[in-house]
Every structure is written in C-alpha cells, then in structure tokens.
PDB file of C-alpha atoms in Angstrom:
ATOM      1  CA  ILE A   1    -141.218 -52.793-123.775  1.00 46.00           C
ATOM      2  CA  ASP A   2    -141.621 -51.179-120.375  1.00 45.00           C
ATOM      3  CA  GLY A   3    -141.041 -47.403-120.448  1.00 46.00           C
ATOM      4  CA  MET A   4    -140.898 -47.290-124.260  1.00 45.00           C
ATOM      5  CA  ASN A   5    -143.414 -46.002-126.756  1.00 46.00           C
ATOM      6  CA  MET A   6    -143.438 -46.066-130.558  1.00 45.00           C
ATOM      7  CA  VAL A   7    -144.677 -42.874-132.236  1.00 45.00           C
ATOM      8  CA  ASP A   8    -144.367 -42.490-136.004  1.00 46.00           C
ATOM      9  CA  GLY A   9    -141.529 -44.990-136.102  1.00 48.00           C
ATOM     10  CA  VAL A  10    -139.550 -43.150-133.417  1.00 47.00           C
ATOM     11  CA  THR A  11    -138.999 -44.827-130.099  1.00 49.00           C
ATOM     12  CA  ALA A  12    -139.284 -42.562-127.070  1.00 50.00           C
ATOM     13  CA  ASP A  13    -137.804 -43.705-123.795  1.00 51.00           C
ATOM     14  CA  TYR A  14    -139.899 -41.996-121.136  1.00 48.00           C
ATOM     15  CA  ASP A  15    -137.771 -43.315-118.279  1.00 52.00           C
ATOM     16  CA  HIS A  16    -134.988 -40.895-119.237  1.00 54.00           C
ATOM     17  CA  PHE A  17    -137.175 -37.799-118.931  1.00 51.00           C
ATOM     18  CA  ASP A  18    -136.684 -36.623-115.362  1.00 53.00           C
ATOM     19  CA  ILE A  19    -140.018 -34.963-114.796  1.00 52.00           C
ATOM     20  CA  ASP A  20    -140.369 -34.818-111.045  1.00 55.00           C
ATOM     21  CA  ALA A  21    -141.344 -32.385-108.323  1.00 51.00           C
ATOM     22  CA  THR A  22    -138.841 -29.751-109.559  1.00 58.00           C
ATOM     23  CA  THR A  23    -140.675 -29.233-112.859  1.00 66.00           C
ATOM     24  CA  PRO A  24    -143.492 -27.080-111.403  1.00 72.00           C
ATOM     25  CA  THR A  25    -140.843 -25.049-109.569  1.00 80.00           C
ATOM     26  CA  LEU A  26    -138.947 -24.453-112.812  1.00 78.00           C
ATOM     27  CA  ARG A  27    -142.163 -23.442-114.554  1.00 80.00           C
ATOM     28  CA  LEU A  28    -142.958 -21.057-111.710  1.00 85.00           C
ATOM     29  CA  VAL A  29    -139.484 -19.505-111.803  1.00 83.00           C
ATOM     30  CA  PHE A  30    -139.612 -19.175-115.591  1.00 84.00           C
ATOM     31  CA  GLY A  31    -143.095 -17.646-115.428  1.00 85.00           C
ATOM     32  CA  LEU A  32    -142.004 -15.142-112.795  1.00 86.00           C
ATOM     33  CA  LEU A  33    -138.897 -14.288-114.818  1.00 86.00           C
ATOM     34  CA  VAL A  34    -140.952 -13.602-117.927  1.00 86.00           C
ATOM     35  CA  LYS A  35    -143.707 -11.713-116.101  1.00 86.00           C
ATOM     36  CA  ASN A  36    -141.471  -9.603-113.878  1.00 87.00           C
ATOM     37  CA  TYR A  37    -138.524  -8.889-116.173  1.00 90.00           C
ATOM     38  CA  CYS A  38    -139.097  -9.765-119.828  1.00 91.00           C
ATOM     39  CA  VAL A  39    -142.558  -8.236-120.256  1.00 90.00           C
ATOM     40  CA  PRO A  40    -141.677  -4.842-118.706  1.00 91.00           C
ATOM     41  CA  LEU A  41    -138.357  -4.757-120.575  1.00 94.00           C
ATOM     42  CA  PHE A  42    -140.121  -5.517-123.865  1.00 94.00           C
ATOM     43  CA  ALA A  43    -142.687  -2.779-123.224  1.00 94.00           C
ATOM     44  CA  ILE A  44    -140.031  -0.186-122.385  1.00 95.00           C
ATOM     45  CA  LEU A  45    -137.789  -1.069-125.328  1.00 96.00           C
ATOM     46  CA  PHE A  46    -140.711  -1.197-127.762  1.00 96.00           C
ATOM     47  CA  LEU A  47    -141.900   2.250-126.689  1.00 96.00           C
ATOM     48  CA  VAL A  48    -138.399   3.704-126.976  1.00 96.00           C
ATOM     49  CA  TYR A  49    -137.312   2.120-130.254  1.00 95.00           C
ATOM     50  CA  ARG A  50    -140.599   1.779-132.098  1.00 95.00           C
ATOM     51  CA  GLY A  51    -142.726   4.492-130.540  1.00 93.00           C
ATOM     52  CA  LEU A  52    -140.168   7.277-130.261  1.00 94.00           C
ATOM     53  CA  LEU A  53    -137.124   6.537-132.409  1.00 96.00           C
ATOM     54  CA  TRP A  54    -139.054   5.288-135.451  1.00 96.00           C
ATOM     55  CA  TRP A  55    -139.841   8.811-136.607  1.00 95.00           C
ATOM     56  CA  PRO A  56    -136.352  10.386-136.444  1.00 96.00           C
ATOM     57  CA  VAL A  57    -134.892   7.352-138.217  1.00 97.00           C
ATOM     58  CA  SER A  58    -137.678   7.506-140.810  1.00 97.00           C
ATOM     59  CA  TYR A  59    -136.888  11.166-141.393  1.00 97.00           C
ATOM     60  CA  MET A  60    -133.241  10.255-142.028  1.00 97.00           C
ATOM     61  CA  LEU A  61    -134.396   7.484-144.401  1.00 96.00           C
ATOM     62  CA  PHE A  62    -136.575   9.885-146.408  1.00 97.00           C
ATOM     63  CA  LYS A  63    -133.816  12.491-146.488  1.00 97.00           C
ATOM     64  CA  ASP A  64    -131.252   9.962-147.730  1.00 96.00           C
ATOM     65  CA  CYS A  65    -133.611   8.441-150.299  1.00 96.00           C
ATOM     66  CA  TRP A  66    -134.562  11.827-151.751  1.00 96.00           C
ATOM     67  CA  THR A  67    -130.919  12.910-151.865  1.00 96.00           C
ATOM     68  CA  ILE A  68    -129.906   9.761-153.738  1.00 95.00           C
ATOM     69  CA  ILE A  69    -132.886   9.892-156.110  1.00 95.00           C
ATOM     70  CA  ARG A  70    -132.464  13.610-156.939  1.00 95.00           C
ATOM     71  CA  SER A  71    -128.729  13.288-157.507  1.00 96.00           C
ATOM     72  CA  GLY A  72    -129.225  10.395-159.907  1.00 94.00           C
ATOM     73  CA  GLN A  73    -127.009   8.118-157.831  1.00 94.00           C
ATOM     74  CA  ALA A  74    -129.815   5.580-157.332  1.00 93.00           C
ATOM     75  CA  GLU A  75    -130.218   5.023-161.065  1.00 94.00           C
ATOM     76  CA  LYS A  76    -126.465   5.061-161.616  1.00 94.00           C
ATOM     77  CA  LEU A  77    -125.721   2.467-158.931  1.00 92.00           C
ATOM     78  CA  ARG A  78    -128.798   0.243-159.463  1.00 92.00           C
ATOM     79  CA  PRO A  79    -130.248   0.896-162.940  1.00 94.00           C
ATOM     80  CA  GLY A  80    -133.976   0.207-163.064  1.00 94.00           C
ATOM     81  CA  LYS A  81    -134.245  -0.330-159.322  1.00 93.00           C
ATOM     82  CA  THR A  82    -135.062   3.202-158.157  1.00 94.00           C
ATOM     83  CA  TRP A  83    -138.674   2.132-157.632  1.00 95.00           C
ATOM     84  CA  VAL A  84    -137.517   0.126-154.594  1.00 95.00           C
ATOM     85  CA  LEU A  85    -136.690   3.384-152.791  1.00 96.00           C
ATOM     86  CA  TYR A  86    -140.157   4.746-153.540  1.00 96.00           C
ATOM     87  CA  VAL A  87    -141.784   1.552-152.269  1.00 96.00           C
ATOM     88  CA  LEU A  88    -139.640   1.692-149.136  1.00 96.00           C
ATOM     89  CA  MET A  89    -140.658   5.281-148.437  1.00 96.00           C
ATOM     90  CA  VAL A  90    -144.352   4.632-149.097  1.00 96.00           C
ATOM     91  CA  CYS A  91    -144.438   1.487-146.951  1.00 97.00           C
ATOM     92  CA  ASN A  92    -142.573   3.234-144.140  1.00 97.00           C
ATOM     93  CA  ILE A  93    -145.501   5.594-143.509  1.00 96.00           C
ATOM     94  CA  PRO A  94    -148.161   2.962-142.678  1.00 96.00           C
ATOM     95  CA  MET A  95    -145.529   0.991-140.758  1.00 97.00           C
ATOM     96  CA  GLY A  96    -144.897   4.090-138.654  1.00 96.00           C
ATOM     97  CA  PHE A  97    -148.585   4.422-137.849  1.00 96.00           C
ATOM     98  CA  LEU A  98    -148.670   0.730-137.008  1.00 97.00           C
ATOM     99  CA  GLN A  99    -145.872   1.357-134.492  1.00 96.00           C
ATOM    100  CA  LEU A 100    -147.962   4.135-132.956  1.00 96.00           C
ATOM    101  CA  TYR A 101    -150.978   1.842-132.760  1.00 97.00           C
ATOM    102  CA  TRP A 102    -149.016  -0.921-131.002  1.00 96.00           C
ATOM    103  CA  SER A 103    -147.436   1.658-128.695  1.00 96.00           C
ATOM    104  CA  SER A 104    -150.905   2.865-127.730  1.00 96.00           C
ATOM    105  CA  VAL A 105    -151.964  -0.741-127.041  1.00 95.00           C
ATOM    106  CA  ILE A 106    -148.935  -1.218-124.773  1.00 94.00           C
ATOM    107  CA  VAL A 107    -149.505   2.080-122.951  1.00 94.00           C
ATOM    108  CA  THR A 108    -153.180   1.214-122.431  1.00 94.00           C
ATOM    109  CA  LYS A 109    -152.277  -2.189-121.014  1.00 92.00           C
ATOM    110  CA  VAL A 110    -149.638  -0.685-118.713  1.00 90.00           C
ATOM    111  CA  TYR A 111    -152.204   1.872-117.516  1.00 92.00           C
ATOM    112  CA  GLU A 112    -154.691  -0.920-116.750  1.00 90.00           C
ATOM    113  CA  ILE A 113    -152.064  -2.928-114.853  1.00 85.00           C
ATOM    114  CA  VAL A 114    -150.930   0.087-112.832  1.00 86.00           C
ATOM    115  CA  ASN A 115    -154.521   1.060-111.976  1.00 88.00           C
ATOM    116  CA  ASN A 116    -155.380  -2.495-110.929  1.00 85.00           C
ATOM    117  CA  ASP A 117    -152.276  -2.676-108.714  1.00 70.00           C
ATOM    118  CA  VAL A 118    -153.036   0.718-107.138  1.00 64.00           C
ATOM    119  CA  GLY A 119    -156.665  -0.333-106.614  1.00 59.00           C
ATOM    120  CA  ALA A 120    -155.524  -3.512-104.872  1.00 55.00           C
ATOM    121  CA  ILE A 121    -153.385  -1.492-102.437  1.00 54.00           C
ATOM    122  CA  LYS A 122    -156.299   0.708-101.311  1.00 52.00           C
TER     123      LYS A 122
END
C-alpha cells in the first residue's frame, strides 16, 4: 500500500505525518528555548534549592527527628519503625554532600561558559 508500512503488526500511515519545512524551525525554536531559558533557570534553581537551602532544611529534619526520638513519640506512633528515622538522618548527610558536588559542577560549567563568552567579545 502506498504510504503505509507494517512494523510489528502495527500499520503506520506516513502520509499523515506533516513533516515539512517547518520542522527544522520548530526544532531550532525549541533548542533556543531550552538553551536560553530552561538551562539557566535549572542552574539557578538547583543552586538555590539544593546548594543553599538543603542545609537549613536538613538541620530542621535532624532537629525534628531527634526531638521525636528522644521524647519516645516515634516508638509510640510507629512501634518498631524508629530505625527509619536513623536511616533518613544518616542518608541525608551523603546526599547533602552530593548536592554540593553537583552545585560545584554547575558553578564550574557556568564559569567556563561566562569566560568563553567574555573571551569571544574581546
């Protein structure tokens, strides 16, 4: 059949896919949108939420966990499950350092991009 193809028992009608001259334009617009808006926004938000705010929130987590464990509320509310709070607190520490590592990777990349752009201007 003209314009039809059989793949794994599914018929695909390629005549209905309107891939024309506008497709490269859409790809270009999408690429520019991602490069110029999404990437910088991701970097900024990651640095704020994961690089900076991780530690104050972690402090509140540790404070709350210790308060609940010391008061006996953890065992009272979830008997035999207090270990989950200890695991959460222990895992939070390496996760925090992982956030710092990724933040340093982002800052390094931003520094390289800024230096390359400044070098291109000179």
